[in-house]
Amino acid sequence: MTKDYVPLPGSERRSVPGERIGETDPSREIEISLYLKDEIDSAPRRSREELRKARTERLAGVFAAIAGFAAEQGLQVTERHPARRLIKLRGPAAKLEQVFGTKLHEVERGNVRFRVRTGTLSVPQDLLDKIESVLGLDSRPAATPKIVFPRVPAAAVGHRPNEIAALYEVPAQSYGAKGQCIALIELGGGFTASDTDAAFGAMHLPAPGVVAVGVSGGKNAPGKDSGSDGEVALDIQVAGGVAPGAKLVLYFAPNTDQGFVDAITQAVHDEGNNPSVISISWGSAEVNWTKQAADSMNSAFADAAALGVTVCAASGDGLATDGVTDGSVHVDFPASNSYVLGCGGTRINSSAGKITAETVWNSEGGGSGGGVSSLFPLPAYQKNSNVPVSISTHKAGRGVPDVSADADPATGYRVIVSGQEQIIGGTSAAAPLWAGLVALINSQRGSPIGQPHAQLYTNAKAFRDITRGNNRNGDLGYVANTGWDACTGLGSPDVPALLAALTASA
């Protein structure tokens, strides 16, 4: 590297366990995503078209500078998306290693082979204040789907998604969410029309319009991974079962930080499908993310808030440690992002179509993720919620989750996957359930609710307060109590009260 190159802050990568196969083929063509810095758009409810035009004009010089840099280095510009602040570059591995000051290796973990780098990337000094992130050189898996299957399926008490909706007193399904579009982010798996038709037939609902959008090489690919297929089916069938009539658009991307961020920015800025709510059932503990990737996702969520798009994300199924075994508590990202509605998990008991008891989901080693963020400060909407400091870091931060819904696989969702009915749980179900509720709210309001936190945190009566249970993993975790807590947030939805509160503000 020359003296004109400097480290890119937040790009540090650690090594990963697995069998190191060798160096990446130097001639292998790789496409990377460069996300550019831009001001947070302060004009709320600006249309996607207006934001695109404003950003195209504002960033014209930056795009030209990056394109010039790419040409000098022998890299090809393959895509430009000013609204998304994204420019994609392509070139052989050896050239990319030289340009960004890194070395790429191939690793195999389990049956998955991927590309890794360690250390920090470098960029030209004169571009440092323009580049937010460089994603795609490292292709290690970024997230896991937040689904859980019951250990003893025969002992589980499953409900069809619209039956869960009815337990939460969603109004008569004929009212629906016609005219709304729900975006579902998928980092693997796929669906078949026959499964969708069979599932909605079993719910006595018309099958929704379902559109698959490929992002960064991802595609609808059912039959390769039963777990990921279960995630996709759960998302479709829960979101559509709660909000009949809504259009569902699935954004399929590779399970990498590049794919994850690309999928979210595409959904946020999709002028054709125009989703008003995004559901994310994939994530990973905050400690697993590079700062540059988290920053680019945060920028995308800020755009969503400015555009009036609500983002719901699963808070994780690994209790308060979120699957990390370092003896500390952790929260899951992106649910921990302050622009996102983090969705935790409960266990319901029911009789004669009514919920008789609801507690924190914590069973068979899994349960509702929640705690205090290490990445995001306490937001204004939580200032009166008695969010504790982290029991590991003893520092204040954004409390997770915000809301909850049934997620225990023992009281889970009957979903049709590969022609077979299965019972599935996990906070992956809570996220599309809340996304469906947002679609219903938007339909009734006649306008999008957008980022709903401020209204939710001042409407305690819109929730079923969950005061029993905990999300402890061993001695590490939190206990449910009256009001907000780090197990189930504000609670599960009291849908009639929720609709009344949030539609009255339209």
Short mmCIF file of C-alpha atoms in Angstrom, two decimals:
data_model
loop_
_atom_site.label_atom_id
_atom_site.label_comp_id
_atom_site.label_asym_id
_atom_site.label_seq_id
_atom_site.Cartn_x
_atom_site.Cartn_y
_atom_site.Cartn_z
CA MET A 1 0.00 0.00 0.00
CA THR A 2 1.11 3.59 -0.56
CA LYS A 3 1.10 6.35 2.03
CA ASP A 4 -2.09 7.63 0.39
CA TYR A 5 -4.02 4.67 1.81
CA VAL A 6 -5.45 4.64 5.33
CA PRO A 7 -7.38 2.05 7.39
CA LEU A 8 -11.16 2.04 6.97
CA PRO A 9 -12.59 2.39 10.51
CA GLY A 10 -14.93 -0.39 11.55
CA SER A 11 -13.74 -2.85 8.91
CA GLU A 12 -11.82 -5.12 11.29
CA ARG A 13 -12.47 -8.83 10.80
CA ARG A 14 -11.52 -11.66 13.15
CA SER A 15 -10.58 -15.19 12.10
CA VAL A 16 -13.27 -17.87 12.21
CA PRO A 17 -13.06 -21.52 13.28
CA GLY A 18 -13.06 -24.06 10.49
CA GLU A 19 -10.79 -25.90 8.13
CA ARG A 20 -8.65 -23.47 6.13
CA ILE A 21 -8.51 -24.78 2.57
CA GLY A 22 -6.11 -22.25 1.09
CA GLU A 23 -5.89 -18.89 -0.58
CA THR A 24 -8.75 -17.69 -2.78
CA ASP A 25 -8.09 -18.23 -6.48
CA PRO A 26 -6.50 -14.92 -7.55
CA SER A 27 -8.43 -14.95 -10.84
CA ARG A 28 -11.83 -15.45 -9.20
CA GLU A 29 -14.20 -12.60 -10.04
CA ILE A 30 -15.81 -11.02 -6.96
CA GLU A 31 -18.47 -8.32 -6.79
CA ILE A 32 -18.37 -6.02 -3.78
CA SER A 33 -20.76 -3.41 -2.40
CA LEU A 34 -19.47 0.03 -1.46
CA TYR A 35 -21.90 1.98 0.68
CA LEU A 36 -21.34 5.71 0.73
CA LYS A 37 -21.84 8.16 3.55
CA ASP A 38 -24.69 10.63 3.36
CA GLU A 39 -26.68 12.76 5.74
CA ILE A 40 -29.74 11.25 7.37
CA ASP A 41 -32.71 12.61 5.47
CA SER A 42 -34.64 14.70 7.96
CA ALA A 43 -37.77 15.12 5.84
CA PRO A 44 -40.19 12.51 7.21
CA ARG A 45 -42.56 10.71 4.87
CA ARG A 46 -40.66 11.86 1.81
CA SER A 47 -41.57 9.58 -1.10
CA ARG A 48 -39.04 7.07 -2.35
CA GLU A 49 -38.88 8.93 -5.65
CA GLU A 50 -38.18 12.26 -3.96
CA LEU A 51 -35.47 10.73 -1.80
CA ARG A 52 -33.87 9.09 -4.84
CA LYS A 53 -33.82 12.33 -6.79
CA ALA A 54 -32.42 14.33 -3.88
CA ARG A 55 -29.71 11.78 -3.16
CA THR A 56 -28.82 11.38 -6.85
CA GLU A 57 -28.10 15.10 -7.04
CA ARG A 58 -26.37 15.28 -3.67
CA LEU A 59 -24.05 12.30 -4.25
CA ALA A 60 -23.27 12.82 -7.94
CA GLY A 61 -19.74 13.97 -7.19
CA VAL A 62 -19.07 11.11 -4.79
CA PHE A 63 -20.26 8.51 -7.29
CA ALA A 64 -18.03 10.07 -9.92
CA ALA A 65 -15.04 9.95 -7.54
CA ILE A 66 -15.62 6.27 -6.74
CA ALA A 67 -16.07 5.42 -10.43
CA GLY A 68 -12.81 7.23 -11.22
CA PHE A 69 -11.01 5.34 -8.46
CA ALA A 70 -12.38 2.03 -9.81
CA ALA A 71 -11.24 2.82 -13.36
CA GLU A 72 -7.74 3.71 -12.13
CA GLN A 73 -7.52 0.38 -10.32
CA GLY A 74 -8.89 -1.73 -13.16
CA LEU A 75 -12.18 -2.52 -11.45
CA GLN A 76 -15.57 -2.56 -13.20
CA VAL A 77 -18.55 -0.56 -11.95
CA THR A 78 -21.46 -2.99 -12.26
CA GLU A 79 -24.32 -1.14 -10.52
CA ARG A 80 -25.12 2.34 -9.22
CA HIS A 81 -28.00 3.00 -6.83
CA PRO A 82 -27.90 6.57 -5.52
CA ALA A 83 -31.00 6.17 -3.31
CA ARG A 84 -29.35 3.23 -1.58
CA ARG A 85 -25.95 5.03 -1.46
CA LEU A 86 -24.62 1.90 -3.18
CA ILE A 87 -22.08 1.39 -5.93
CA LYS A 88 -20.98 -2.14 -6.86
CA LEU A 89 -17.52 -2.96 -8.15
CA ARG A 90 -16.24 -6.15 -9.72
CA GLY A 91 -12.77 -7.53 -10.29
CA PRO A 92 -10.46 -10.51 -9.78
CA ALA A 93 -9.60 -11.48 -6.20
CA ALA A 94 -5.93 -10.56 -6.61
CA LYS A 95 -6.79 -7.04 -7.75
CA LEU A 96 -9.28 -6.52 -4.92
CA GLU A 97 -6.71 -7.74 -2.40
CA GLN A 98 -4.22 -5.24 -3.76
CA VAL A 99 -6.68 -2.34 -3.86
CA PHE A 100 -8.06 -2.81 -0.33
CA GLY A 101 -4.94 -4.14 1.38
CA THR A 102 -6.12 -7.57 2.46
CA LYS A 103 -5.70 -11.29 1.79
CA LEU A 104 -8.55 -13.69 1.04
CA HIS A 105 -8.70 -17.34 2.10
CA GLU A 106 -11.20 -20.17 1.70
CA VAL A 107 -12.61 -21.84 4.80
CA GLU A 108 -14.98 -24.78 5.27
CA ARG A 109 -17.15 -25.03 8.38
CA GLY A 110 -19.53 -27.96 8.52
CA ASN A 111 -20.65 -28.37 4.93
CA VAL A 112 -20.42 -24.66 4.14
CA ARG A 113 -17.48 -23.19 2.24
CA PHE A 114 -16.89 -19.46 2.30
CA ARG A 115 -14.31 -16.75 1.83
CA VAL A 116 -12.72 -14.86 4.74
CA ARG A 117 -10.32 -12.05 5.45
CA THR A 118 -8.85 -10.83 8.73
CA GLY A 119 -7.68 -7.45 9.89
CA THR A 120 -8.61 -4.03 8.53
CA LEU A 121 -9.29 -2.83 5.00
CA SER A 122 -7.53 0.22 3.53
CA VAL A 123 -8.91 2.90 1.24
CA PRO A 124 -7.45 6.02 -0.38
CA GLN A 125 -7.14 8.94 2.03
CA ASP A 126 -9.20 11.21 -0.22
CA LEU A 127 -12.13 8.74 -0.21
CA LEU A 128 -12.12 7.97 3.51
CA ASP A 129 -14.83 10.50 4.37
CA LYS A 130 -16.99 9.23 1.51
CA ILE A 131 -16.99 5.44 2.12
CA GLU A 132 -19.16 3.98 4.87
CA SER A 133 -18.46 0.30 4.19
CA VAL A 134 -16.84 -2.15 1.80
CA LEU A 135 -18.82 -5.41 1.88
CA GLY A 136 -18.43 -8.66 -0.02
CA LEU A 137 -14.75 -9.48 0.24
CA ASP A 138 -15.61 -11.73 3.19
CA SER A 139 -18.51 -14.11 2.61
CA ARG A 140 -18.77 -15.87 5.97
CA PRO A 141 -22.38 -16.56 7.09
CA ALA A 142 -23.77 -13.42 8.70
CA ALA A 143 -26.92 -14.61 10.44
CA THR A 144 -29.14 -17.50 11.43
CA PRO A 145 -32.91 -17.86 11.00
CA LYS A 146 -34.70 -17.48 14.31
CA ILE A 147 -36.80 -20.63 14.07
CA VAL A 148 -37.03 -23.52 16.51
CA PHE A 149 -38.64 -26.91 16.01
CA PRO A 150 -40.21 -28.75 18.97
CA ARG A 151 -38.06 -31.58 20.29
CA VAL A 152 -41.16 -33.79 20.57
CA PRO A 153 -43.48 -32.67 17.76
CA ALA A 154 -46.26 -35.02 18.88
CA ALA A 155 -46.39 -33.25 22.25
CA ALA A 156 -46.59 -29.74 20.78
CA VAL A 157 -49.88 -27.87 20.63
CA GLY A 158 -49.79 -26.09 17.29
CA HIS A 159 -52.07 -23.42 15.87
CA ARG A 160 -52.52 -22.22 12.34
CA PRO A 161 -51.27 -18.65 11.94
CA ASN A 162 -54.73 -17.14 11.63
CA GLU A 163 -55.75 -19.03 14.78
CA ILE A 164 -52.91 -17.32 16.64
CA ALA A 165 -54.18 -14.03 15.19
CA ALA A 166 -57.65 -14.82 16.51
CA LEU A 167 -56.24 -15.61 19.97
CA TYR A 168 -54.80 -12.10 19.98
CA GLU A 169 -58.25 -10.84 18.91
CA VAL A 170 -57.38 -9.67 15.44
CA PRO A 171 -60.73 -8.52 13.99
CA ALA A 172 -62.70 -10.59 11.49
CA GLN A 173 -60.37 -11.58 8.68
CA SER A 174 -62.67 -10.10 6.05
CA TYR A 175 -61.35 -6.68 7.05
CA GLY A 176 -57.83 -7.56 5.93
CA ALA A 177 -54.92 -5.51 4.65
CA LYS A 178 -55.72 -5.08 0.99
CA GLY A 179 -53.46 -2.56 -0.70
CA GLN A 180 -50.57 -3.12 1.75
CA CYS A 181 -47.21 -4.67 0.88
CA ILE A 182 -45.10 -6.56 3.43
CA ALA A 183 -41.41 -7.13 2.65
CA LEU A 184 -39.81 -10.32 3.97
CA ILE A 185 -36.01 -10.56 4.09
CA GLU A 186 -34.70 -14.08 3.36
CA LEU A 187 -31.05 -15.20 3.46
CA GLY A 188 -31.64 -18.71 2.21
CA GLY A 189 -34.28 -21.29 1.36
CA GLY A 190 -37.33 -20.82 -0.76
CA PHE A 191 -41.03 -21.51 -1.17
CA THR A 192 -43.38 -23.24 -3.58
CA ALA A 193 -46.77 -22.02 -4.71
CA SER A 194 -48.25 -25.40 -3.80
CA ASP A 195 -47.20 -25.01 -0.15
CA THR A 196 -48.60 -21.48 -0.04
CA ASP A 197 -51.89 -22.56 -1.63
CA ALA A 198 -52.23 -25.53 0.74
CA ALA A 199 -51.44 -23.45 3.84
CA PHE A 200 -53.93 -20.71 3.04
CA GLY A 201 -56.50 -23.27 1.99
CA ALA A 202 -56.14 -24.85 5.44
CA MET A 203 -56.68 -21.39 6.97
CA HIS A 204 -59.74 -20.86 4.71
CA LEU A 205 -58.12 -17.73 3.29
CA PRO A 206 -57.32 -16.79 -0.29
CA ALA A 207 -53.64 -17.24 -1.06
CA PRO A 208 -51.80 -13.91 -1.10
CA GLY A 209 -49.85 -12.52 -4.01
CA VAL A 210 -46.25 -13.59 -3.36
CA VAL A 211 -43.33 -12.11 -5.32
CA ALA A 212 -39.71 -13.29 -5.15
CA VAL A 213 -36.99 -10.69 -5.73
CA GLY A 214 -33.39 -11.83 -6.19
CA VAL A 215 -30.73 -9.64 -4.56
CA SER A 216 -26.96 -9.90 -5.15
CA GLY A 217 -27.19 -13.39 -6.60
CA GLY A 218 -29.79 -14.71 -4.17
CA LYS A 219 -32.90 -16.46 -5.42
CA ASN A 220 -35.93 -18.46 -4.40
CA ALA A 221 -34.35 -21.91 -4.02
CA PRO A 222 -36.59 -24.37 -2.17
CA GLY A 223 -35.46 -27.92 -1.43
CA LYS A 224 -31.81 -27.26 -0.57
CA ASP A 225 -32.11 -26.41 3.14
CA SER A 226 -35.15 -27.59 5.07
CA GLY A 227 -34.47 -25.20 7.96
CA SER A 228 -34.31 -22.15 5.72
CA ASP A 229 -37.36 -23.39 3.78
CA GLY A 230 -39.18 -23.58 7.11
CA GLU A 231 -38.20 -19.98 7.81
CA VAL A 232 -39.52 -18.78 4.45
CA ALA A 233 -42.78 -20.72 4.85
CA LEU A 234 -43.24 -19.40 8.38
CA ASP A 235 -42.75 -15.80 7.23
CA ILE A 236 -45.21 -16.11 4.35
CA GLN A 237 -47.88 -18.00 6.23
CA VAL A 238 -47.75 -15.92 9.43
CA ALA A 239 -47.63 -12.50 7.75
CA GLY A 240 -50.35 -13.49 5.28
CA GLY A 241 -52.44 -15.23 7.92
CA VAL A 242 -52.47 -12.15 10.16
CA ALA A 243 -52.95 -9.65 7.32
CA PRO A 244 -55.01 -11.31 4.58
CA GLY A 245 -55.06 -9.38 1.35
CA ALA A 246 -51.57 -7.94 1.78
CA LYS A 247 -49.03 -8.47 -1.00
CA LEU A 248 -45.90 -10.30 0.16
CA VAL A 249 -42.53 -9.56 -1.45
CA LEU A 250 -39.60 -11.78 -0.49
CA TYR A 251 -36.07 -10.42 -0.99
CA PHE A 252 -33.72 -13.39 -1.37
CA ALA A 253 -30.03 -12.64 -0.78
CA PRO A 254 -26.92 -14.63 0.14
CA ASN A 255 -26.32 -15.10 3.87
CA THR A 256 -23.42 -12.64 4.11
CA ASP A 257 -23.16 -9.16 5.56
CA GLN A 258 -23.15 -7.86 1.98
CA GLY A 259 -26.28 -9.84 1.06
CA PHE A 260 -28.09 -8.86 4.26
CA VAL A 261 -27.44 -5.13 3.86
CA ASP A 262 -28.16 -5.24 0.10
CA ALA A 263 -31.51 -6.96 0.70
CA ILE A 264 -32.59 -4.40 3.29
CA THR A 265 -31.58 -1.39 1.21
CA GLN A 266 -33.39 -2.83 -1.81
CA ALA A 267 -36.57 -3.39 0.21
CA VAL A 268 -36.42 0.07 1.81
CA HIS A 269 -36.01 1.81 -1.57
CA ASP A 270 -38.22 -0.46 -3.73
CA GLU A 271 -40.33 2.03 -5.69
CA GLY A 272 -42.13 -0.71 -7.63
CA ASN A 273 -43.46 -2.84 -4.77
CA ASN A 274 -43.58 0.01 -2.23
CA PRO A 275 -43.58 -2.02 1.01
CA SER A 276 -44.85 -0.18 4.09
CA VAL A 277 -43.43 -2.72 6.55
CA ILE A 278 -40.37 -4.99 6.51
CA SER A 279 -40.06 -8.23 8.49
CA ILE A 280 -36.63 -9.67 9.33
CA SER A 281 -36.35 -13.10 10.92
CA TRP A 282 -32.56 -13.43 10.61
CA GLY A 283 -29.85 -12.01 12.83
CA SER A 284 -26.77 -12.57 14.93
CA ALA A 285 -25.36 -11.32 18.22
CA GLU A 286 -24.06 -7.75 18.09
CA VAL A 287 -20.54 -8.96 18.86
CA ASN A 288 -20.47 -10.85 15.53
CA TRP A 289 -20.92 -7.74 13.39
CA THR A 290 -18.31 -5.39 12.00
CA LYS A 291 -19.01 -1.77 12.76
CA GLN A 292 -19.03 -0.91 9.03
CA ALA A 293 -21.80 -3.42 8.26
CA ALA A 294 -23.84 -2.33 11.28
CA ASP A 295 -23.40 1.31 10.24
CA SER A 296 -24.68 0.65 6.72
CA MET A 297 -27.65 -1.25 8.04
CA ASN A 298 -28.36 1.55 10.50
CA SER A 299 -28.32 4.05 7.62
CA ALA A 300 -30.84 1.87 5.77
CA PHE A 301 -33.12 1.75 8.80
CA ALA A 302 -32.85 5.53 9.17
CA ASP A 303 -34.01 5.83 5.57
CA ALA A 304 -36.91 3.47 6.34
CA ALA A 305 -37.97 5.69 9.25
CA ALA A 306 -37.80 8.80 7.05
CA LEU A 307 -39.93 7.06 4.42
CA GLY A 308 -42.55 5.89 6.93
CA VAL A 309 -41.57 2.21 6.62
CA THR A 310 -41.81 0.11 9.79
CA VAL A 311 -39.11 -2.54 10.32
CA CYS A 312 -39.80 -5.58 12.56
CA ALA A 313 -37.02 -7.99 13.54
CA ALA A 314 -36.80 -11.16 15.63
CA SER A 315 -34.94 -10.67 18.93
CA GLY A 316 -33.39 -14.15 18.81
CA ASP A 317 -34.02 -17.58 20.29
CA GLY A 318 -30.88 -17.95 22.42
CA LEU A 319 -32.17 -16.35 25.62
CA ALA A 320 -30.15 -13.51 27.16
CA THR A 321 -26.81 -14.86 25.90
CA ASP A 322 -28.03 -15.03 22.27
CA GLY A 323 -26.08 -18.21 21.61
CA VAL A 324 -22.70 -16.71 22.58
CA THR A 325 -20.69 -18.80 25.03
CA ASP A 326 -18.32 -16.19 26.48
CA GLY A 327 -20.06 -15.96 29.84
CA SER A 328 -21.74 -12.62 29.06
CA VAL A 329 -25.18 -11.49 27.95
CA HIS A 330 -25.73 -10.35 24.35
CA VAL A 331 -28.57 -9.04 22.21
CA ASP A 332 -29.33 -9.84 18.59
CA PHE A 333 -28.81 -7.44 15.70
CA PRO A 334 -30.66 -6.04 13.78
CA ALA A 335 -33.42 -6.30 16.42
CA SER A 336 -31.26 -4.15 18.71
CA ASN A 337 -31.20 -1.24 16.26
CA SER A 338 -33.08 1.75 17.63
CA TYR A 339 -35.06 2.27 14.40
CA VAL A 340 -36.26 -1.36 14.48
CA LEU A 341 -39.21 -2.89 16.34
CA GLY A 342 -37.54 -5.76 18.19
CA CYS A 343 -39.88 -8.75 18.56
CA GLY A 344 -39.43 -11.19 21.44
CA GLY A 345 -41.17 -14.45 22.29
CA THR A 346 -43.83 -15.78 24.65
CA ARG A 347 -45.52 -19.08 25.43
CA ILE A 348 -49.30 -19.14 25.31
CA ASN A 349 -51.83 -21.48 26.85
CA SER A 350 -55.32 -21.34 25.41
CA SER A 351 -58.76 -22.84 25.76
CA ALA A 352 -61.97 -22.34 23.76
CA GLY A 353 -60.31 -19.79 21.49
CA LYS A 354 -59.00 -17.62 24.35
CA ILE A 355 -55.54 -17.15 25.83
CA THR A 356 -55.64 -18.43 29.41
CA ALA A 357 -52.01 -17.71 30.28
CA GLU A 358 -48.99 -16.12 28.62
CA THR A 359 -45.44 -16.22 29.94
CA VAL A 360 -41.89 -15.58 28.76
CA TRP A 361 -40.76 -18.28 26.33
CA ASN A 362 -37.91 -20.22 27.96
CA SER A 363 -37.90 -23.96 27.30
CA GLU A 364 -35.62 -26.76 26.13
CA GLY A 365 -32.58 -24.49 26.06
CA GLY A 366 -34.18 -21.82 23.88
CA GLY A 367 -36.17 -18.73 24.54
CA SER A 368 -36.79 -15.05 24.02
CA GLY A 369 -33.69 -13.00 23.27
CA GLY A 370 -33.46 -9.71 25.09
CA GLY A 371 -31.26 -7.41 27.10
CA VAL A 372 -29.32 -4.19 26.65
CA SER A 373 -27.52 -3.18 23.47
CA SER A 374 -23.78 -2.55 23.39
CA LEU A 375 -24.06 -0.76 20.02
CA PHE A 376 -26.95 1.66 20.48
CA PRO A 377 -27.61 4.17 23.29
CA LEU A 378 -30.87 4.37 25.18
CA PRO A 379 -33.37 5.98 22.78
CA ALA A 380 -35.68 8.79 23.83
CA TYR A 381 -38.76 6.57 23.53
CA GLN A 382 -37.39 4.27 26.29
CA LYS A 383 -36.30 6.97 28.74
CA ASN A 384 -39.26 6.28 31.06
CA SER A 385 -39.22 2.49 30.72
CA ASN A 386 -36.74 1.66 33.48
CA VAL A 387 -34.35 -0.09 31.11
CA PRO A 388 -31.59 -1.51 33.33
CA VAL A 389 -27.90 -1.39 32.62
CA SER A 390 -26.44 -4.53 31.06
CA ILE A 391 -25.77 -7.17 33.68
CA SER A 392 -22.44 -7.90 31.97
CA THR A 393 -21.07 -4.49 30.95
CA HIS A 394 -22.98 -2.45 33.59
CA LYS A 395 -23.54 0.15 30.89
CA ALA A 396 -26.79 1.73 29.70
CA GLY A 397 -28.11 1.10 26.20
CA ARG A 398 -31.12 0.47 24.01
CA GLY A 399 -33.41 -2.12 25.60
CA VAL A 400 -34.45 -5.20 23.59
CA PRO A 401 -37.11 -6.31 22.69
CA ASP A 402 -39.90 -3.76 22.24
CA VAL A 403 -42.82 -6.17 21.83
CA SER A 404 -43.51 -9.90 21.76
CA ALA A 405 -45.81 -12.66 20.55
CA ASP A 406 -46.12 -16.43 20.76
CA ALA A 407 -42.82 -18.11 19.85
CA ASP A 408 -42.51 -21.28 21.95
CA PRO A 409 -42.43 -24.25 19.54
CA ALA A 410 -44.49 -26.21 22.07
CA THR A 411 -47.34 -23.75 21.39
CA GLY A 412 -46.17 -22.86 17.91
CA TYR A 413 -47.44 -22.38 14.39
CA ARG A 414 -48.72 -25.06 12.04
CA VAL A 415 -46.91 -24.37 8.79
CA ILE A 416 -46.79 -26.32 5.52
CA VAL A 417 -43.25 -26.91 4.25
CA SER A 418 -42.39 -29.20 1.32
CA GLY A 419 -45.94 -30.52 1.33
CA GLN A 420 -45.85 -31.50 5.00
CA GLU A 421 -47.41 -29.79 7.99
CA GLN A 422 -44.92 -28.93 10.71
CA ILE A 423 -45.07 -27.05 13.99
CA ILE A 424 -42.50 -24.26 14.14
CA GLY A 425 -41.70 -21.66 16.77
CA GLY A 426 -39.07 -19.02 17.42
CA THR A 427 -39.05 -15.24 17.42
CA SER A 428 -39.05 -15.65 13.64
CA ALA A 429 -42.79 -16.03 14.07
CA ALA A 430 -43.17 -12.93 16.25
CA ALA A 431 -41.58 -10.63 13.63
CA PRO A 432 -43.95 -11.45 10.71
CA LEU A 433 -46.90 -11.48 13.14
CA TRP A 434 -46.10 -7.91 14.17
CA ALA A 435 -45.43 -6.99 10.54
CA GLY A 436 -48.91 -8.28 9.71
CA LEU A 437 -50.37 -6.18 12.53
CA VAL A 438 -48.59 -3.10 11.18
CA ALA A 439 -50.08 -3.80 7.73
CA LEU A 440 -53.54 -3.98 9.31
CA ILE A 441 -52.91 -0.71 11.16
CA ASN A 442 -51.70 0.98 7.97
CA SER A 443 -54.75 -0.28 6.08
CA GLN A 444 -57.12 1.11 8.69
CA ARG A 445 -55.25 4.41 8.99
CA GLY A 446 -55.01 4.93 5.28
CA SER A 447 -51.38 6.00 5.80
CA PRO A 448 -48.27 4.25 7.15
CA ILE A 449 -47.58 4.39 10.86
CA GLY A 450 -43.83 4.45 10.15
CA GLN A 451 -41.53 4.08 13.14
CA PRO A 452 -44.13 3.30 15.84
CA HIS A 453 -42.01 3.28 18.99
CA ALA A 454 -43.04 6.62 20.45
CA GLN A 455 -46.73 5.73 20.19
CA LEU A 456 -46.26 2.18 21.47
CA TYR A 457 -44.30 3.28 24.54
CA THR A 458 -47.04 5.71 25.53
CA ASN A 459 -49.92 3.25 25.09
CA ALA A 460 -49.44 0.58 27.75
CA LYS A 461 -53.07 -0.52 27.40
CA ALA A 462 -52.30 -1.73 23.87
CA PHE A 463 -50.39 -4.70 25.36
CA ARG A 464 -50.88 -7.84 27.33
CA ASP A 465 -48.21 -7.26 29.98
CA ILE A 466 -46.14 -10.44 30.47
CA THR A 467 -45.07 -10.58 34.12
CA ARG A 468 -44.13 -14.23 34.58
CA GLY A 469 -40.95 -15.99 33.51
CA ASN A 470 -37.39 -15.09 32.55
CA ASN A 471 -34.90 -15.40 29.72
CA ARG A 472 -32.03 -16.64 31.82
CA ASN A 473 -29.46 -18.99 30.38
CA GLY A 474 -28.11 -20.47 33.58
CA ASP A 475 -27.46 -17.51 35.85
CA LEU A 476 -27.34 -14.97 33.00
CA GLY A 477 -30.51 -13.16 32.06
CA TYR A 478 -33.46 -11.01 32.99
CA VAL A 479 -36.78 -11.49 34.76
CA ALA A 480 -40.20 -10.39 33.56
CA ASN A 481 -41.92 -7.68 35.54
CA THR A 482 -44.68 -5.11 35.29
CA GLY A 483 -44.23 -2.80 32.32
CA TRP A 484 -41.30 -3.05 29.91
CA ASP A 485 -38.73 -5.75 30.61
CA ALA A 486 -35.79 -7.30 28.78
CA CYS A 487 -37.67 -10.58 28.18
CA THR A 488 -40.81 -9.56 26.29
CA GLY A 489 -40.57 -5.77 26.06
CA LEU A 490 -43.92 -4.04 26.47
CA GLY A 491 -45.70 -7.38 26.06
CA SER A 492 -47.81 -9.14 23.45
CA PRO A 493 -50.52 -7.32 21.49
CA ASP A 494 -53.96 -6.50 22.82
CA VAL A 495 -55.03 -6.06 19.23
CA PRO A 496 -58.34 -4.18 19.65
CA ALA A 497 -56.64 -1.67 21.95
CA LEU A 498 -53.57 -1.53 19.71
CA LEU A 499 -55.64 -0.77 16.63
CA ALA A 500 -57.66 1.85 18.46
CA ALA A 501 -54.56 3.61 19.76
CA LEU A 502 -52.55 3.62 16.58
CA THR A 503 -55.31 4.30 14.08
CA ALA A 504 -56.64 7.24 16.13
CA SER A 505 -53.40 9.10 15.43
CA ALA A 506 -53.80 9.04 11.64
#
